PDB file of C-alpha atoms in Angstrom:
ATOM      1  CA  MET T 153      74.086 171.375 127.613  1.00 55.00           C
ATOM      2  CA  ALA T 154      70.592 170.984 126.238  1.00 68.00           C
ATOM      3  CA  ASP T 155      67.906 173.420 127.282  1.00 82.00           C
ATOM      4  CA  GLU T 156      64.646 172.338 128.908  1.00 87.00           C
ATOM      5  CA  ALA T 157      62.640 172.349 125.648  1.00 83.00           C
ATOM      6  CA  THR T 158      65.167 170.048 123.979  1.00 82.00           C
ATOM      7  CA  ARG T 159      65.214 167.687 126.955  1.00 86.00           C
ATOM      8  CA  ARG T 160      61.420 167.516 126.886  1.00 88.00           C
ATOM      9  CA  VAL T 161      61.354 166.661 123.152  1.00 86.00           C
ATOM     10  CA  VAL T 162      64.084 164.012 123.518  1.00 86.00           C
ATOM     11  CA  ALA T 163      62.309 162.476 126.522  1.00 90.00           C
ATOM     12  CA  GLU T 164      59.273 161.776 124.316  1.00 92.00           C
ATOM     13  CA  LEU T 165      61.342 159.630 121.943  1.00 90.00           C
ATOM     14  CA  PRO T 166      61.757 155.907 122.562  1.00 92.00           C
ATOM     15  CA  LEU T 167      65.187 154.869 123.815  1.00 91.00           C
ATOM     16  CA  LEU T 168      67.218 152.692 121.494  1.00 91.00           C
ATOM     17  CA  ARG T 169      68.188 149.563 123.364  1.00 93.00           C
ATOM     18  CA  THR T 170      70.273 147.722 120.753  1.00 95.00           C
ATOM     19  CA  ASN T 171      73.910 148.800 120.761  1.00 94.00           C
ATOM     20  CA  ALA T 172      74.832 147.853 117.197  1.00 95.00           C
ATOM     21  CA  GLY T 173      76.208 149.389 114.050  1.00 95.00           C
ATOM     22  CA  PRO T 174      76.352 148.423 110.374  1.00 95.00           C
ATOM     23  CA  ARG T 175      79.098 145.858 111.055  1.00 94.00           C
ATOM     24  CA  ASP T 176      76.800 143.884 113.371  1.00 93.00           C
ATOM     25  CA  ARG T 177      74.656 142.301 110.656  1.00 88.00           C
ATOM     26  CA  GLU T 178      71.738 140.793 112.595  1.00 90.00           C
ATOM     27  CA  LEU T 179      71.826 143.251 115.476  1.00 96.00           C
ATOM     28  CA  TRP T 180      71.971 146.149 113.003  1.00 96.00           C
ATOM     29  CA  VAL T 181      68.567 145.114 111.623  1.00 95.00           C
ATOM     30  CA  GLN T 182      67.117 145.394 115.149  1.00 96.00           C
ATOM     31  CA  ARG T 183      68.863 148.746 115.725  1.00 95.00           C
ATOM     32  CA  LEU T 184      67.518 150.029 112.407  1.00 95.00           C
ATOM     33  CA  LYS T 185      63.973 149.091 113.460  1.00 95.00           C
ATOM     34  CA  GLU T 186      64.469 151.082 116.651  1.00 95.00           C
ATOM     35  CA  GLU T 187      65.847 154.026 114.648  1.00 93.00           C
ATOM     36  CA  TYR T 188      62.762 154.002 112.415  1.00 94.00           C
ATOM     37  CA  GLN T 189      60.436 153.819 115.432  1.00 95.00           C
ATOM     38  CA  ALA T 190      62.142 156.880 116.921  1.00 93.00           C
ATOM     39  CA  LEU T 191      61.967 158.671 113.563  1.00 92.00           C
ATOM     40  CA  ILE T 192      58.255 157.947 113.208  1.00 94.00           C
ATOM     41  CA  LYS T 193      57.553 159.119 116.764  1.00 94.00           C
ATOM     42  CA  TYR T 194      59.554 162.315 116.261  1.00 92.00           C
ATOM     43  CA  VAL T 195      57.741 163.142 113.020  1.00 93.00           C
ATOM     44  CA  GLU T 196      54.358 162.453 114.656  1.00 95.00           C
ATOM     45  CA  ASN T 197      55.234 164.705 117.599  1.00 93.00           C
ATOM     46  CA  ASN T 198      56.381 167.468 115.258  1.00 91.00           C
ATOM     47  CA  LYS T 199      53.217 167.276 113.181  1.00 94.00           C
ATOM     48  CA  ASN T 200      51.056 167.382 116.313  1.00 95.00           C
ATOM     49  CA  ALA T 201      52.966 170.491 117.447  1.00 92.00           C
ATOM     50  CA  ASP T 202      52.719 172.059 113.945  1.00 92.00           C
ATOM     51  CA  ASN T 203      56.510 171.916 113.731  1.00 89.00           C
ATOM     52  CA  ASP T 204      57.043 169.764 110.637  1.00 90.00           C
ATOM     53  CA  TRP T 205      60.489 170.626 109.246  1.00 91.00           C
ATOM     54  CA  PHE T 206      62.064 167.632 107.503  1.00 91.00           C
ATOM     55  CA  ARG T 207      61.612 164.393 105.565  1.00 94.00           C
ATOM     56  CA  LEU T 208      64.169 161.626 105.916  1.00 93.00           C
ATOM     57  CA  GLU T 209      64.641 158.162 104.424  1.00 93.00           C
ATOM     58  CA  SER T 210      67.438 155.649 104.096  1.00 95.00           C
ATOM     59  CA  ASN T 211      68.772 153.121 101.662  1.00 96.00           C
ATOM     60  CA  LYS T 212      67.770 149.465 102.158  1.00 95.00           C
ATOM     61  CA  GLU T 213      70.753 148.784 104.442  1.00 95.00           C
ATOM     62  CA  GLY T 214      70.110 151.865 106.583  1.00 95.00           C
ATOM     63  CA  THR T 215      73.646 153.132 106.083  1.00 96.00           C
ATOM     64  CA  ARG T 216      72.922 156.130 103.831  1.00 97.00           C
ATOM     65  CA  TRP T 217      70.247 158.648 104.829  1.00 96.00           C
ATOM     66  CA  PHE T 218      68.915 161.505 102.725  1.00 95.00           C
ATOM     67  CA  GLY T 219      65.994 163.859 102.586  1.00 95.00           C
ATOM     68  CA  LYS T 220      64.874 167.472 102.782  1.00 94.00           C
ATOM     69  CA  CYS T 221      64.690 170.008 105.553  1.00 91.00           C
ATOM     70  CA  TRP T 222      63.107 173.417 105.457  1.00 91.00           C
ATOM     71  CA  TYR T 223      62.818 176.623 107.372  1.00 88.00           C
ATOM     72  CA  ILE T 224      60.202 179.363 106.993  1.00 89.00           C
ATOM     73  CA  HIS T 225      61.343 182.915 107.607  1.00 89.00           C
ATOM     74  CA  ASP T 226      59.294 186.026 106.820  1.00 92.00           C
ATOM     75  CA  LEU T 227      56.757 183.837 104.998  1.00 92.00           C
ATOM     76  CA  LEU T 228      59.466 182.473 102.675  1.00 92.00           C
ATOM     77  CA  LYS T 229      60.217 178.768 102.678  1.00 92.00           C
ATOM     78  CA  TYR T 230      63.859 177.776 102.376  1.00 90.00           C
ATOM     79  CA  GLU T 231      64.262 174.099 101.474  1.00 92.00           C
ATOM     80  CA  PHE T 232      67.517 172.148 101.393  1.00 91.00           C
ATOM     81  CA  ALA T 233      68.631 168.615 100.685  1.00 93.00           C
ATOM     82  CA  LEU T 234      70.381 166.873 103.554  1.00 92.00           C
ATOM     83  CA  GLU T 235      72.384 163.676 103.683  1.00 94.00           C
ATOM     84  CA  PHE T 236      74.583 161.584 105.898  1.00 93.00           C
ATOM     85  CA  ASP T 237      76.215 158.190 106.085  1.00 95.00           C
ATOM     86  CA  ILE T 238      76.139 156.028 109.190  1.00 95.00           C
ATOM     87  CA  PRO T 239      79.775 155.393 110.200  1.00 94.00           C
ATOM     88  CA  VAL T 240      80.779 151.728 110.503  1.00 92.00           C
ATOM     89  CA  THR T 241      81.617 152.415 114.160  1.00 93.00           C
ATOM     90  CA  TYR T 242      78.135 153.834 114.896  1.00 93.00           C
ATOM     91  CA  PRO T 243      76.733 154.399 117.534  1.00 91.00           C
ATOM     92  CA  SER T 244      80.031 155.313 119.213  1.00 90.00           C
ATOM     93  CA  THR T 245      80.880 157.573 116.259  1.00 89.00           C
ATOM     94  CA  ALA T 246      78.333 160.225 115.361  1.00 87.00           C
ATOM     95  CA  PRO T 247      77.218 160.765 111.766  1.00 90.00           C
ATOM     96  CA  GLU T 248      78.064 164.062 110.102  1.00 88.00           C
ATOM     97  CA  ILE T 249      74.891 165.586 108.707  1.00 87.00           C
ATOM     98  CA  ALA T 250      75.552 167.684 105.605  1.00 86.00           C
ATOM     99  CA  ILE T 251      73.517 170.200 103.637  1.00 85.00           C
ATOM    100  CA  PRO T 252      75.399 170.002 100.304  1.00 86.00           C
ATOM    101  CA  GLU T 253      73.886 173.190  98.827  1.00 85.00           C
ATOM    102  CA  LEU T 254      75.388 175.221 101.652  1.00 79.00           C
ATOM    103  CA  ASP T 255      78.660 173.333 101.995  1.00 74.00           C
ATOM    104  CA  GLY T 256      81.645 175.657 102.029  1.00 73.00           C
ATOM    105  CA  LYS T 257      79.630 178.806 102.684  1.00 72.00           C
ATOM    106  CA  THR T 258      79.859 179.045 106.482  1.00 64.00           C
ATOM    107  CA  ALA T 259      81.132 175.855 108.038  1.00 57.00           C
ATOM    108  CA  LYS T 260      80.102 176.783 111.577  1.00 54.00           C
ATOM    109  CA  MET T 261      76.467 177.259 110.601  1.00 48.00           C
ATOM    110  CA  TYR T 262      75.785 174.611 107.992  1.00 46.00           C
ATOM    111  CA  ARG T 263      77.805 171.571 108.974  1.00 48.00           C
ATOM    112  CA  LEU T 264      75.782 169.915 111.716  1.00 50.00           C
ATOM    113  CA  TRP T 265      77.672 167.722 114.165  1.00 42.00           C
ATOM    114  CA  GLU T 266      75.589 165.446 116.325  1.00 44.00           C
ATOM    115  CA  GLU T 267      78.386 164.360 118.644  1.00 43.00           C
ATOM    116  CA  SER T 268      77.184 166.070 121.787  1.00 41.00           C
ATOM    117  CA  GLN T 269      73.938 164.099 122.116  1.00 43.00           C
ATOM    118  CA  LEU T 270      74.824 160.952 120.201  1.00 44.00           C
ATOM    119  CA  LEU T 271      78.080 160.271 121.993  1.00 46.00           C
ATOM    120  CA  VAL T 272      76.859 161.093 125.484  1.00 46.00           C
ATOM    121  CA  ASN T 273      74.274 158.308 125.305  1.00 48.00           C
ATOM    122  CA  ALA T 274      75.720 156.282 122.431  1.00 49.00           C
ATOM    123  CA  ALA T 275      73.653 153.138 122.825  1.00 50.00           C
ATOM    124  CA  ALA T 276      70.412 154.864 123.792  1.00 52.00           C
ATOM    125  CA  SER T 277      70.562 157.726 121.308  1.00 54.00           C
ATOM    126  CA  GLY T 278      69.998 157.462 117.628  1.00 60.00           C
ATOM    127  CA  VAL T 279      69.661 159.433 114.456  1.00 59.00           C
ATOM    128  CA  GLU T 280      66.405 161.049 115.560  1.00 58.00           C
ATOM    129  CA  HIS T 281      67.796 162.115 118.925  1.00 54.00           C
ATOM    130  CA  GLY T 282      70.558 163.882 117.022  1.00 57.00           C
ATOM    131  CA  ARG T 283      68.147 165.497 114.570  1.00 55.00           C
ATOM    132  CA  CYS T 284      65.999 166.646 117.443  1.00 57.00           C
ATOM    133  CA  CYS T 285      68.924 168.223 119.241  1.00 54.00           C
ATOM    134  CA  SER T 286      70.266 169.907 116.115  1.00 52.00           C
ATOM    135  CA  LYS T 287      66.848 171.448 115.437  1.00 54.00           C
ATOM    136  CA  HIS T 288      66.792 173.010 118.886  1.00 49.00           C
ATOM    137  CA  ARG T 289      70.450 174.032 118.861  1.00 46.00           C
ATOM    138  CA  LYS T 290      71.297 177.568 117.803  1.00 42.00           C
ATOM    139  CA  ALA T 291      73.724 178.020 114.921  1.00 42.00           C
ATOM    140  CA  ALA T 292      77.216 179.206 115.794  1.00 41.00           C
ATOM    141  CA  PRO T 293      78.002 182.824 114.868  1.00 40.00           C
TER     142      PRO T 293
END
């Protein structure tokens, strides 16, 4: 279950009201607008809290997402590319977020699964809710 800090961050994001995936042509455009609004709000909140840790963009259709994430440890910045595809059955199927540079090194730590938050509230959650929860989730040993 999510801790209090994660719940507080997620509560600040707008709920996604359109239950649509890439197969739902016209509804998907509305869902994608909602996804972008949540993304923008999350980035704004992070910047205001001095917690900026990723950049994310999508292709024109909103089905392929890519960007960079970073982590600063002992004054060293570690930056990685990240990517994921939106499944055709989204939002009832969660996207698998991958960090290709680390793929195959330690699967438990570097393959991020967003199922817990995305599937619990499939229609109301979105990409940014999943990113938010993965940021606050501790890596598996």
